[in-house]
Short mmCIF file of C-alpha atoms in Angstrom, two decimals:
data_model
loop_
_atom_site.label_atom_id
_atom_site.label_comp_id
_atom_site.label_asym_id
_atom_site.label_seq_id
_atom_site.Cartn_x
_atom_site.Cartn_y
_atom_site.Cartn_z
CA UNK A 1 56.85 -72.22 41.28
CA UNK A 2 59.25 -69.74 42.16
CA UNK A 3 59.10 -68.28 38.89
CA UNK A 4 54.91 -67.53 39.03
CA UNK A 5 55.51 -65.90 42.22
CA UNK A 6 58.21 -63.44 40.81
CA UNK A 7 55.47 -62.55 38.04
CA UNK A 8 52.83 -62.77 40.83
CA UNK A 9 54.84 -59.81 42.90
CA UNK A 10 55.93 -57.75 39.40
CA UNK A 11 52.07 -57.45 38.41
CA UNK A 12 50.96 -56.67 42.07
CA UNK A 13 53.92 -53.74 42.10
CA UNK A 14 52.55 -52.57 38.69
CA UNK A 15 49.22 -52.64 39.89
CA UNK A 16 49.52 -50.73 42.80
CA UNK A 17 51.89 -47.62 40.68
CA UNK A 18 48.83 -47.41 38.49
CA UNK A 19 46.54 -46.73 41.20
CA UNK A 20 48.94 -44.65 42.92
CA UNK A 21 49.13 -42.24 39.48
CA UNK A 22 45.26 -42.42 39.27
CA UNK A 23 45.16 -41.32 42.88
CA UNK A 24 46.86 -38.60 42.29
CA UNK A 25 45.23 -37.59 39.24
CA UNK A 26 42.26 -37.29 41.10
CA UNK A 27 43.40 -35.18 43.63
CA UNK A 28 45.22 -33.15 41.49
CA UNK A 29 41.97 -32.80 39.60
CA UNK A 30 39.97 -31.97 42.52
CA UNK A 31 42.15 -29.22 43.43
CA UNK A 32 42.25 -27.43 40.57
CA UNK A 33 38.89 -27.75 40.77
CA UNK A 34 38.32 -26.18 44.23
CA UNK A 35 40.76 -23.76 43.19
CA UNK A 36 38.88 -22.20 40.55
CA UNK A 37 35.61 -22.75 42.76
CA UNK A 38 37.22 -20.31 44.89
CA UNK A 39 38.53 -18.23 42.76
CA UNK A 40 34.26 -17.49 41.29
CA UNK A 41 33.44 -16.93 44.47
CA UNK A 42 36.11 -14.60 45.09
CA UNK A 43 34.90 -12.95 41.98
CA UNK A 44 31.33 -13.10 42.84
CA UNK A 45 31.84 -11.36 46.45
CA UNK A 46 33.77 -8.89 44.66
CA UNK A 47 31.24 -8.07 42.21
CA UNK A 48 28.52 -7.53 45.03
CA UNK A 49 30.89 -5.77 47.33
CA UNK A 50 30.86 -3.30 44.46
CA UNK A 51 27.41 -2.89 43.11
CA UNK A 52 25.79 -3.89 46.28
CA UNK A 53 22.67 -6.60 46.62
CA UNK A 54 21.35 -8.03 43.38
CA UNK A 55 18.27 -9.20 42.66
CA UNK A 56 17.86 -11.49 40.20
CA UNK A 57 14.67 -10.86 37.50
CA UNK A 58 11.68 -12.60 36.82
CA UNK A 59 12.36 -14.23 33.58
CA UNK A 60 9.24 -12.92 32.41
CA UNK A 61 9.31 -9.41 34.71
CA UNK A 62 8.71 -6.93 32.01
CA UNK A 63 9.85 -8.14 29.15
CA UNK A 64 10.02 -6.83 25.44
CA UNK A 65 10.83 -8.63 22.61
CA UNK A 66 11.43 -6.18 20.04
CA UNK A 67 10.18 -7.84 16.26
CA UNK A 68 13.51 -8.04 14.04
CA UNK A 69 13.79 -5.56 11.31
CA UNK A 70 14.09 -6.37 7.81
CA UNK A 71 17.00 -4.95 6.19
CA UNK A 72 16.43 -1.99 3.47
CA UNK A 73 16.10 -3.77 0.33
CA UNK A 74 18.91 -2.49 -2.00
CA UNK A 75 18.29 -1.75 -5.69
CA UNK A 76 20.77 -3.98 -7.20
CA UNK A 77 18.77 -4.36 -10.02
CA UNK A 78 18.32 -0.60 -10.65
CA UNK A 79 21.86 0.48 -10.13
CA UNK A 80 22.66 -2.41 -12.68
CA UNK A 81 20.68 -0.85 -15.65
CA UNK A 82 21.90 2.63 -14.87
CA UNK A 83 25.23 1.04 -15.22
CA UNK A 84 25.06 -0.20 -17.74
CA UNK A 85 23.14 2.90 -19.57
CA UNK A 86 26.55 4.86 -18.55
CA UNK A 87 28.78 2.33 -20.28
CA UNK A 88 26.84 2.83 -23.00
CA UNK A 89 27.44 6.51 -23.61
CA UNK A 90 26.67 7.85 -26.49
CA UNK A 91 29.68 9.54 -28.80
CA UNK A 92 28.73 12.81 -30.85
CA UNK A 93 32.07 11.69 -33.35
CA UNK A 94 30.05 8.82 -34.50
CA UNK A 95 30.05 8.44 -37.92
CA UNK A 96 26.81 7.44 -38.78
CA UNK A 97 25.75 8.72 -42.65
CA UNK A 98 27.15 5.31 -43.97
CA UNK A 99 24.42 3.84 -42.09
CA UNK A 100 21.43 5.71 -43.38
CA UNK A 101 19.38 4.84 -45.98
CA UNK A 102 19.79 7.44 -48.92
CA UNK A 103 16.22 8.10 -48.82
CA UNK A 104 14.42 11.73 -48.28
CA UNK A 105 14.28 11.57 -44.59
CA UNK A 106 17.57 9.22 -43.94
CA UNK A 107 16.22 6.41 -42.41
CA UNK A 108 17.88 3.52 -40.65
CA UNK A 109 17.21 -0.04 -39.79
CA UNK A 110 19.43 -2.96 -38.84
CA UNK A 111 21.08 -5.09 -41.26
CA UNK A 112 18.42 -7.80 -39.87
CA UNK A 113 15.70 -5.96 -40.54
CA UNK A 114 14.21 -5.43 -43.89
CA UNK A 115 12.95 -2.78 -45.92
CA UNK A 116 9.41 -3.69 -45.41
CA UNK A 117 9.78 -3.03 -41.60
CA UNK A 118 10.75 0.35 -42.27
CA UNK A 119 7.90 1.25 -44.70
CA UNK A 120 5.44 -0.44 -42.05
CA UNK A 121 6.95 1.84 -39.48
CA UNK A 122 6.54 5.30 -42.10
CA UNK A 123 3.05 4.50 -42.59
CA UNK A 124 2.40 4.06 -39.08
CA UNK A 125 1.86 -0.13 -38.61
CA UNK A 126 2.82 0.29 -34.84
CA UNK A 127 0.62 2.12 -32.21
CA UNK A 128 2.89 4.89 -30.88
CA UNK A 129 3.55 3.51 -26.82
CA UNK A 130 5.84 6.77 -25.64
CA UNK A 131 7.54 9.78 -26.96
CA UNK A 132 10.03 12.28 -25.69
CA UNK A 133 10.99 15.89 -26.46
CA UNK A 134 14.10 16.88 -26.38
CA UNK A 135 13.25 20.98 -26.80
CA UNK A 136 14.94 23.31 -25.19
CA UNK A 137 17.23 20.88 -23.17
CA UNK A 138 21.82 21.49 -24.25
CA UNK A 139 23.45 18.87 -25.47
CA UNK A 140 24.67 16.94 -23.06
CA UNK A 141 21.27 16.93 -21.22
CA UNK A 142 19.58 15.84 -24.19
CA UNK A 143 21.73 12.93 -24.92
CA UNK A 144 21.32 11.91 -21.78
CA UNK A 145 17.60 12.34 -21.25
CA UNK A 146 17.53 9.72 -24.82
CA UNK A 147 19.85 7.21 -23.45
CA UNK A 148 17.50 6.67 -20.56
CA UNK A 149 14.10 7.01 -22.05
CA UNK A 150 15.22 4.66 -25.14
CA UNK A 151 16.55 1.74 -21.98
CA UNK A 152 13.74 2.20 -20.44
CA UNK A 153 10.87 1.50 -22.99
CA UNK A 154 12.84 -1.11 -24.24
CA UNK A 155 12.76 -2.66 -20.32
CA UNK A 156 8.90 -1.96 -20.28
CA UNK A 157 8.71 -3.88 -23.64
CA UNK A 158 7.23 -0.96 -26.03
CA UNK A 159 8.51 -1.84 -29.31
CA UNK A 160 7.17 2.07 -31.08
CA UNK A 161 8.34 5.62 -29.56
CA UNK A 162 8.74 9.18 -30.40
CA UNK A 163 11.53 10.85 -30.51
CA UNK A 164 10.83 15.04 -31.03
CA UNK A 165 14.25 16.47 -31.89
CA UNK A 166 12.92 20.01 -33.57
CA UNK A 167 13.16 21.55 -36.52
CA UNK A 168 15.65 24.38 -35.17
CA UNK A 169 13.57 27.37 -35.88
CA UNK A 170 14.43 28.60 -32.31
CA UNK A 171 18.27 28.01 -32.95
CA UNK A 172 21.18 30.04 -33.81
CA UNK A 173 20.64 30.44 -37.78
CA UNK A 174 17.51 28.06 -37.50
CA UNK A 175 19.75 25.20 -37.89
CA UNK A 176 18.09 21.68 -36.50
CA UNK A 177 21.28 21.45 -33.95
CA UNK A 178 19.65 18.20 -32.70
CA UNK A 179 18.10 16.62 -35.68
CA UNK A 180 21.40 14.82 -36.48
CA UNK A 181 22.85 14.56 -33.11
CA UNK A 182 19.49 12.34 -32.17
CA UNK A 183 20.48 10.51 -35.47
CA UNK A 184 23.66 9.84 -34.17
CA UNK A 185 22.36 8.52 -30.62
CA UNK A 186 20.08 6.34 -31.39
CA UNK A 187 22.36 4.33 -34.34
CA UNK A 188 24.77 3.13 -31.30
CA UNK A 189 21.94 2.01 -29.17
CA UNK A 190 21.68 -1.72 -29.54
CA UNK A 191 17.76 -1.20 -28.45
CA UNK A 192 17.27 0.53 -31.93
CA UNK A 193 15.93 -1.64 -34.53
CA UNK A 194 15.04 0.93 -37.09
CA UNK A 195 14.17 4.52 -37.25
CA UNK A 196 12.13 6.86 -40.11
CA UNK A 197 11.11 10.63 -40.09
CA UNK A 198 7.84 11.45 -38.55
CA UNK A 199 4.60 11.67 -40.84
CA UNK A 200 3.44 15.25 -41.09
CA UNK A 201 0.41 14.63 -38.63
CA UNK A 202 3.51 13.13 -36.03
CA UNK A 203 5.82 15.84 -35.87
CA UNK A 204 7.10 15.90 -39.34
CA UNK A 205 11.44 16.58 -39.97
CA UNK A 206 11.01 17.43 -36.06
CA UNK A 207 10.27 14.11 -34.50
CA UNK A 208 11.42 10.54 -34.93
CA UNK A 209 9.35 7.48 -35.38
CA UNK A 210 11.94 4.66 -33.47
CA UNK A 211 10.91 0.62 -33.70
CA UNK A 212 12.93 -1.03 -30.43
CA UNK A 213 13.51 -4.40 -29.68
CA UNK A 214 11.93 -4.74 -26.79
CA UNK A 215 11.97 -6.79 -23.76
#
């Protein structure tokens, strides 16, 4: 009996620390709280002392939502291809009369593509989609000028261009300074399929009839 009330006492002591610690946790809680309510309002009076009486606005006093812009679309795309048209520049030491047929007008085609395709090509078996002439334009320009117009058809999917080169009768000793430089360009585009000299009616030794891969 004794015992019980010894346990009795110990629980009603523990009891009563507990809510002594949550007692004070409360009001230790409170003030903090008041403390910081005090401390906004301290804040808030200083504000106003400052900028004098504020007004608050209508939530819907003159308002303007402004629509959001859409970025500038960026031409990712675009400045891809010309990259890659710039890794792909075109050498003037390319050795490229190993790849020519030994015919009259030195024509080339692709180890994939057969002879047939090339005498389809002479006698004209594809419409002629584009051309470009490279007159008057140096060297540099000129190589340059062909790099992008041969990329480009090939995007656009034309499979048959032009390409006028000259004949060099307005050159230093009327020597065709492009006629084998174009040669030379075209053989290291991978667009190229095949090439042949222009038919009389097309330009003749002064032009280029090019077959392209396509899109």
């Amino acid at each position: 009996m004794k015992s019980d009330t010894l346990n009795s006492l110990q629980d009603l002591k523990t009891l009563q620390r507990e809510l002594a610690l949550r007692r004070r946790l409360d009001e230790e809680r409170r003030e903090r709280e008041a403390a910081a309510a005090r401390l906004a309002e301290q804040e808030r009076r200083a504000f106003e002392l400052s900028v004098g009486p504020v007004t608050p606005l209508s939530a819907r006093a003159h308002r303007v939502v402004h629509a959001r812009q859409a970025p500038e679309p960026e031409p990712l795309q675009r400045e891809a291809d010309e990259r890659r048209v710039l890794l792909q520049a075109l050498s003037d030491d390319f050795d490229v009369e190993s790849l020519l047929e030994t015919d009259d007008t030195l024509s080339f085609r692709r180890p994939e593509i057969s002879a047939e395709v090339v005498k389809k090509l002479r006698r004209g078996h594809w419409s002629l989609q584009a051309q470009i002439d490279l007159h008057g334009l140096r060297r540099d320009q000129a190589r340059e000028a062909l790099g992008h117009f041969i990329h480009e058809c090939s995007q656009r999917g034309l499979r048959c261009v032009r390409v006028v080169h000259g004949k060099g009768h307005g050159s230093p000793g009327r020597e065709p300074i492009l006629k084998g430089r174009v040669r030379r360009w075209l053989v290291q585009k991978e667009e190229v399929l095949a090439f042949v000299q222009a038919r009389g009616s097309d330009g003749g030794a002064g032009a280029l009839m090019v077959l392209l891969t396509g899109s």
